[in-house]
Coordinates of N, CA and C and ligand atoms in Angstrom, one line a residue:
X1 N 30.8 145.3 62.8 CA 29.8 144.4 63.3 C 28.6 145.2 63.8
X2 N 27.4 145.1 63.7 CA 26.4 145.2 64.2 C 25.8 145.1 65.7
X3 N 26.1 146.3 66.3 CA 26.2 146.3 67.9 C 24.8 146.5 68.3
X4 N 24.4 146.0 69.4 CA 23.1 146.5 70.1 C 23.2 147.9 70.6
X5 N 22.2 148.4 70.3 CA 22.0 150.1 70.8 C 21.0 149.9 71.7
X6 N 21.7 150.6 72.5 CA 21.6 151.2 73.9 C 20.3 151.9 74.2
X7 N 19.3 151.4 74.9 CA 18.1 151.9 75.0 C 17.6 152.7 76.7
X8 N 17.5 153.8 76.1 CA 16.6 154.4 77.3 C 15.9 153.4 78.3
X9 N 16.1 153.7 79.5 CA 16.6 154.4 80.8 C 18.8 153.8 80.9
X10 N 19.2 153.7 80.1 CA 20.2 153.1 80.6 C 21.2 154.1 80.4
X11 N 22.1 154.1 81.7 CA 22.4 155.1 82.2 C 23.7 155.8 81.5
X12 N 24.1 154.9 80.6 CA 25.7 155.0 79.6 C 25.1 156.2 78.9
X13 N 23.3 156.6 78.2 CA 23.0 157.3 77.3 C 23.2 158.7 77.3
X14 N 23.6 159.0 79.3 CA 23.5 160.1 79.9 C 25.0 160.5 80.0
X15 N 26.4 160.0 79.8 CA 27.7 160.4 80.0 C 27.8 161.1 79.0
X16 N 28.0 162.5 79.3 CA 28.9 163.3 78.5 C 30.3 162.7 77.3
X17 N 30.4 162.8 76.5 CA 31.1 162.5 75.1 C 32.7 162.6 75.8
X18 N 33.4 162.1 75.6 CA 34.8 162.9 75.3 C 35.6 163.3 74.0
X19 N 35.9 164.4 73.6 CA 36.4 164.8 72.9 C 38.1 163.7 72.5
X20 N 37.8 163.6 71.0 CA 38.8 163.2 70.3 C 40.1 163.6 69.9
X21 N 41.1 163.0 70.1 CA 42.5 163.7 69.8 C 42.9 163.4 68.2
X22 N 43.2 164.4 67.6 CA 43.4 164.4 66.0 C 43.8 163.1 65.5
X23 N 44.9 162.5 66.5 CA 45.6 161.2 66.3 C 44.8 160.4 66.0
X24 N 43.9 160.1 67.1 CA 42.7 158.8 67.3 C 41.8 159.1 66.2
X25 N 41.6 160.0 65.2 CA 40.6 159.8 64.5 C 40.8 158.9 63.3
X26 N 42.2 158.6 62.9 CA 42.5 157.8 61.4 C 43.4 156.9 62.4
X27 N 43.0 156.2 63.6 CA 43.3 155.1 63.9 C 42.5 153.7 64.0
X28 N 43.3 152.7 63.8 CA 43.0 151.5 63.2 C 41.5 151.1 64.0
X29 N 41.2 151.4 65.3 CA 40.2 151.3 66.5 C 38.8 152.2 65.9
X30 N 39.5 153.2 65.2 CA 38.4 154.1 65.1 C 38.0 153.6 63.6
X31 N 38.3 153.3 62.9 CA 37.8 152.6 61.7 C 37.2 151.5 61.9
X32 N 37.5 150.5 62.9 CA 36.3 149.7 63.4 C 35.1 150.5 64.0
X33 N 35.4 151.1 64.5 CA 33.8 151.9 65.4 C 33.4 152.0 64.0
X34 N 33.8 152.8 63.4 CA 33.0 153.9 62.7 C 32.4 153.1 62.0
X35 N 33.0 151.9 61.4 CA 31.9 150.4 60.7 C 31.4 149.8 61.2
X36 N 31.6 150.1 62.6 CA 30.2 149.6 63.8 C 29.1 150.5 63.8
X37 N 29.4 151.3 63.7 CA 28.1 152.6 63.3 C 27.1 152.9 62.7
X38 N 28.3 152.3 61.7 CA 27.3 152.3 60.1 C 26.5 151.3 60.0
X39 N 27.2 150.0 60.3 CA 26.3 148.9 60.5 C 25.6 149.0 61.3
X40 N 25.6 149.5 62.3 CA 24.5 149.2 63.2 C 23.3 150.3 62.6
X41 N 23.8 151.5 62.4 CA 22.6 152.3 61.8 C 21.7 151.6 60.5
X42 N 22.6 151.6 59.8 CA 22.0 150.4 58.3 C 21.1 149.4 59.0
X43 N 21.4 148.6 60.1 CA 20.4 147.4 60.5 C 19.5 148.1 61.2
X44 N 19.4 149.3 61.7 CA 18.5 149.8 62.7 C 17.5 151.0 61.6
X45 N 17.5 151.0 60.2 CA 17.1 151.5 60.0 C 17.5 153.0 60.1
X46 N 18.2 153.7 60.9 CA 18.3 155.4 61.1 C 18.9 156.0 60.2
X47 N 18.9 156.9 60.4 CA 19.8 158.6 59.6 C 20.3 159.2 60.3
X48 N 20.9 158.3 61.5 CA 22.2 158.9 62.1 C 22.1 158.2 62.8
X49 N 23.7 158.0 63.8 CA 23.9 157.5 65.4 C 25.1 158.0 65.5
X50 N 25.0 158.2 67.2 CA 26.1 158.9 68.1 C 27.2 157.5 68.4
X51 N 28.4 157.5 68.9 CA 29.1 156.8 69.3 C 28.5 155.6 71.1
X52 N 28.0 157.2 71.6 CA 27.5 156.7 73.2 C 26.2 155.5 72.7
X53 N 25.5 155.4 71.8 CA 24.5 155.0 71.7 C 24.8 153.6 71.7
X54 N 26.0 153.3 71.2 CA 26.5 151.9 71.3 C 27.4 151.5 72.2
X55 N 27.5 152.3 73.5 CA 27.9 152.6 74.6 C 29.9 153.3 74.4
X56 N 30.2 153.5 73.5 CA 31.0 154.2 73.3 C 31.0 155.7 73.3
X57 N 31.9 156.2 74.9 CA 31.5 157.9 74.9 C 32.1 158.5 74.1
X58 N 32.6 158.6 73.2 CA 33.1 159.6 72.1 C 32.4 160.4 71.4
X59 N 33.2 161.4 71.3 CA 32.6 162.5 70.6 C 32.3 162.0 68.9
X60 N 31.7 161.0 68.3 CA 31.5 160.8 67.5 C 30.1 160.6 66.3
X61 N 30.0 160.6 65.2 CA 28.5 160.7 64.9 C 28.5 160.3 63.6
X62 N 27.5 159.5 63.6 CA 27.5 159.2 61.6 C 26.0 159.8 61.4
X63 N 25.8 160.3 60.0 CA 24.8 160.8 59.4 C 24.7 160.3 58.3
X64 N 23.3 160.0 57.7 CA 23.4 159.6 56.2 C 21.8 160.0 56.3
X65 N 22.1 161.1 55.2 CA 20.5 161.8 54.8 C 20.1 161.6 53.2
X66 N 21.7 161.1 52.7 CA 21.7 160.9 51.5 C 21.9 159.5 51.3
X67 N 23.2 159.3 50.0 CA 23.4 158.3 49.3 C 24.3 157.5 50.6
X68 N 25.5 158.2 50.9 CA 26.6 157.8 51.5 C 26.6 157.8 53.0
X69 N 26.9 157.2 53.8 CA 27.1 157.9 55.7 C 28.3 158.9 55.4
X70 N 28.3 159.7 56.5 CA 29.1 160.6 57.0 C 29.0 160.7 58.3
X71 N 30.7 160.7 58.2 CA 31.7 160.8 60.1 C 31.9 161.8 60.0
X72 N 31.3 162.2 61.7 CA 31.8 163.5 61.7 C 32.5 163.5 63.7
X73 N 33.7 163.4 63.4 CA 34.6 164.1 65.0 C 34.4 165.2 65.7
X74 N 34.3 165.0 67.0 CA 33.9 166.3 67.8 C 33.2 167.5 67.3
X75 N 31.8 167.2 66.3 CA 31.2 168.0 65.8 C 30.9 169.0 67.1
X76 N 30.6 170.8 66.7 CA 30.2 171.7 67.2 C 29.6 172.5 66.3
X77 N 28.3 172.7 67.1 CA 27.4 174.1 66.4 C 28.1 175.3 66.6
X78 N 28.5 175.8 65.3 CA 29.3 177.1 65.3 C 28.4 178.4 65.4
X79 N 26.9 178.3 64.7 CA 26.0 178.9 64.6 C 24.6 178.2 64.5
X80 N 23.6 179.0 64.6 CA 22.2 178.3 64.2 C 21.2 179.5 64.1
X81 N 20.3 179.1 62.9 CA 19.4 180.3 62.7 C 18.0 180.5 63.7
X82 N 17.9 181.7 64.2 CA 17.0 182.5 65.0 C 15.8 181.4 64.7
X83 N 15.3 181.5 63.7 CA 14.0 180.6 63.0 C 14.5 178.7 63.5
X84 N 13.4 178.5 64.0 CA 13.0 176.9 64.4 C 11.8 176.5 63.9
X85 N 12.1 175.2 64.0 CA 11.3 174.3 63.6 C 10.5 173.1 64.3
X86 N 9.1 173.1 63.9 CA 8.7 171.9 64.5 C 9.5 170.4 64.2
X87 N 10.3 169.6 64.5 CA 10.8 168.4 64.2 C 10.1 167.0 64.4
X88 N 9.6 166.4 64.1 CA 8.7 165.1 64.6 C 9.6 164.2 64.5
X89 N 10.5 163.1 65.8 CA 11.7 162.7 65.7 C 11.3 161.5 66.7
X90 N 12.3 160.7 66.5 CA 11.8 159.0 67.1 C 13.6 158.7 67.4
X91 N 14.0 158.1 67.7 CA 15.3 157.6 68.1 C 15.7 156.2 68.3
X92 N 16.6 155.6 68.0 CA 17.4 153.9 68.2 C 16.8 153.3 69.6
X93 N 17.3 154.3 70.0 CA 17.8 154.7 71.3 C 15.9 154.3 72.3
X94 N 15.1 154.8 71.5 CA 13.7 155.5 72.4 C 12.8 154.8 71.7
X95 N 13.2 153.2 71.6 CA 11.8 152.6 70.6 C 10.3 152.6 70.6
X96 N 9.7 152.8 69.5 CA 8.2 152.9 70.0 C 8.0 154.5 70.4
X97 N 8.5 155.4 70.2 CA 8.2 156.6 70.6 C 8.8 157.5 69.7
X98 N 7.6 158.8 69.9 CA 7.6 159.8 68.7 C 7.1 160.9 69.2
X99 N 8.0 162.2 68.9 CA 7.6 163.6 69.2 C 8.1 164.3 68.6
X100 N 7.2 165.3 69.0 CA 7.8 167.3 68.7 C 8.6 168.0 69.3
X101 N 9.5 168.1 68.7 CA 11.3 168.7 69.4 C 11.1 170.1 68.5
X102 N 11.7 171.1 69.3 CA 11.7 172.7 68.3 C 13.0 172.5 68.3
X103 N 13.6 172.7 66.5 CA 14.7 173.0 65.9 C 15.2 174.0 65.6
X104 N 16.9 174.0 65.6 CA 17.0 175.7 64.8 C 16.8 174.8 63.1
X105 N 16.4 175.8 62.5 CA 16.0 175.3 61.0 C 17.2 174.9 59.8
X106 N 18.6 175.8 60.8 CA 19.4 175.8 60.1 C 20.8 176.0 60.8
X107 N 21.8 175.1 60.9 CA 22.6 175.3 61.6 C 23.9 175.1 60.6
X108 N 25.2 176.1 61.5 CA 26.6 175.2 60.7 C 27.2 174.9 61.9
X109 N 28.1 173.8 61.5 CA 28.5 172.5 62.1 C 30.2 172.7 61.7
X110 N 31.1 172.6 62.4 CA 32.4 172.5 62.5 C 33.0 171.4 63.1
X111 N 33.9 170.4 62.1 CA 33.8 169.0 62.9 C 35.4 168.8 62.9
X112 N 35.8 167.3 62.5 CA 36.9 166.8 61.8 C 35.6 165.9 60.9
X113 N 36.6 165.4 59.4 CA 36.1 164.7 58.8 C 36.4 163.0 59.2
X114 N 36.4 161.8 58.3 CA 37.4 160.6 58.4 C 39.0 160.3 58.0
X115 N 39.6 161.7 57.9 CA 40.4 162.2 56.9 C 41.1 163.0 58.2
X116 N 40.4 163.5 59.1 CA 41.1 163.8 59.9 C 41.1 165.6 59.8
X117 N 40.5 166.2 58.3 CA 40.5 167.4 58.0 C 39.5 168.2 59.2
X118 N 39.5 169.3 59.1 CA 38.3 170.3 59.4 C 37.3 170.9 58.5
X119 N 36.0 170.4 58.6 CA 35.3 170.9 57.6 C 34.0 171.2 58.6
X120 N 33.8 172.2 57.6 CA 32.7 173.5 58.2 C 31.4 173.0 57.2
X121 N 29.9 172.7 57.7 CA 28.9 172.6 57.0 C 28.0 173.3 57.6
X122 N 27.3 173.9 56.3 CA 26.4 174.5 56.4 C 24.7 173.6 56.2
X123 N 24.1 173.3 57.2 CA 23.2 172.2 57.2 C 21.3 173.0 57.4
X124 N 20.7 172.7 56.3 CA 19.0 173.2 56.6 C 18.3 171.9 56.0
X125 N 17.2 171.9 56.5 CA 16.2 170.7 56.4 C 16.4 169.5 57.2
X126 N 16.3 168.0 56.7 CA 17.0 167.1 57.4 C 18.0 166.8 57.7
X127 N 19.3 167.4 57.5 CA 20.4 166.9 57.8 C 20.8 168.3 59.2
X128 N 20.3 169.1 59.3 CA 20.3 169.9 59.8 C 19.6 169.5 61.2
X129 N 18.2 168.7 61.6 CA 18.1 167.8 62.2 C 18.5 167.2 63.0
X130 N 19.4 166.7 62.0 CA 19.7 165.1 62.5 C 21.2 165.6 63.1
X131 N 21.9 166.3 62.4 CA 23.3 167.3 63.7 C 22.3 167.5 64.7
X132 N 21.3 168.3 65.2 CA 21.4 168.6 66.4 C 20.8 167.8 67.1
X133 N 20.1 166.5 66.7 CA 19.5 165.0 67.3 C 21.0 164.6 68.0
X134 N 21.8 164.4 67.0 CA 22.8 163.5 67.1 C 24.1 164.2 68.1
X135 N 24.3 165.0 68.1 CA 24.8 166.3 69.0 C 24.7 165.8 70.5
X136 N 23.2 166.6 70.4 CA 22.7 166.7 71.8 C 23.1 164.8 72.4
X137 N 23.2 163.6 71.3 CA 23.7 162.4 72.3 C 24.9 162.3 72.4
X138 N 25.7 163.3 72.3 CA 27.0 163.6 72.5 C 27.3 163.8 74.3
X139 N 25.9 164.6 74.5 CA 25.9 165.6 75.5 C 25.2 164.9 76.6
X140 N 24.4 163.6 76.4 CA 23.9 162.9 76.9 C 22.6 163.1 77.1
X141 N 21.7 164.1 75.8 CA 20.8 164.3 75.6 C 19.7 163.8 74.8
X142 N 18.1 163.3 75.3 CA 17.8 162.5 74.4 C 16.5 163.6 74.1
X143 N 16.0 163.4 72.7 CA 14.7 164.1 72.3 C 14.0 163.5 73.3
X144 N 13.2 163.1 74.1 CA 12.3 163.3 74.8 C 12.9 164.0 76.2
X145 N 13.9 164.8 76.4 CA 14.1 165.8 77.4 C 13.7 167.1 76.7
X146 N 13.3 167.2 75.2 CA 13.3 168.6 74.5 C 11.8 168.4 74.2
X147 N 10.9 167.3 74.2 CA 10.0 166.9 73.8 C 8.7 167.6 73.8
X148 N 7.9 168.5 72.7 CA 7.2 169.6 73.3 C 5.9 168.6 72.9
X149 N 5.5 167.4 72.2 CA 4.5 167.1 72.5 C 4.8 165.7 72.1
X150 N 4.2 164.5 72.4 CA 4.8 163.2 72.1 C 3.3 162.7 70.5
X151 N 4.2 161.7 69.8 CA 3.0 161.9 68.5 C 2.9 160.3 68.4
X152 N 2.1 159.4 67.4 CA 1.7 158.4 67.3 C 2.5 157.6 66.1
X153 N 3.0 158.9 65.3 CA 3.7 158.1 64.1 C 5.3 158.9 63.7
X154 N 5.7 158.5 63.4 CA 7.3 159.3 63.0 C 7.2 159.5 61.7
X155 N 8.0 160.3 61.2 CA 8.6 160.9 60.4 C 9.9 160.9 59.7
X156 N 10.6 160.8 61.2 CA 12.4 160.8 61.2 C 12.8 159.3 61.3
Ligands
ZN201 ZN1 18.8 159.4 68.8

């Protein structure tokens, strides 16, 4: 179902994530979220959402830069390249607003999949982005705490 996302100043956006137990990820609860996710991303237009955004603190995150979404469990940046990027990024979460966040340009990401596996990605351009957007609201972090200049039109 199609949840309302949680919009800045409200204070759910700011709790720290809790990390997932292997068990809970191919449980029957978490296959509802994660089609709350999607749905709610699909109706909100985005290319990603965190779990906290729909006021659920879990370490959880869908991406879809492509054809399909992708779940990813207690993702972690294992690395990220020296070289950044200007990012021009807008959020569910932060309607009506748009800025410049500096990116690493290229990061890899160590997660669980929906499968419950471990899979290691190696992410540059937008999808590379959108992990460290979607991350940082793990952490209780929104692009305009990184925000190096605010802009008139989006991009992301
Ligand atoms: Zn966001």
């Amino acid at each position: 179902m199609v949840q309302t996302v949680l919009r800045q100043p409200d204070s759910r956006l700011r709790i720290p994530s809790i990390p997932l137990e292997q068990n809970e990820v191919t449980s029957k609860e978490m296959k509802s979220l994660i089609q709350d996710l999607i749905e709610t991303m699909h109706a909100e237009h985005g290319v990603g959402i965190a779990a906290p955004q729909i006021g659920v603190s879990k370490r959880v995150i869908v991406i879809q830069t492509g054809q399909k979404p992708e779940v990813f469990f207690n993702p972690k940046i294992l690395s990220a390249s020296f070289r950044k990027v200007n990012s021009e990024e807008g959020c569910l979460s932060v309607p009506g607003m748009f800025g410049i966040v500096r990116r690493h340009s290229r990061v890899e990401v160590e997660a669980w999949n929906e499968q419950g596996e471990n899979v290691r990605i190696k992410a540059d351009g937008l999808p590379a982005i959108v992990f460290q957007h979607e991350i940082d609201h793990l952490d209780g972090i929104l692009f305009i705490d990184k925000v190096i200049r605010f802009t008139t039109k989006h991009t992301l």
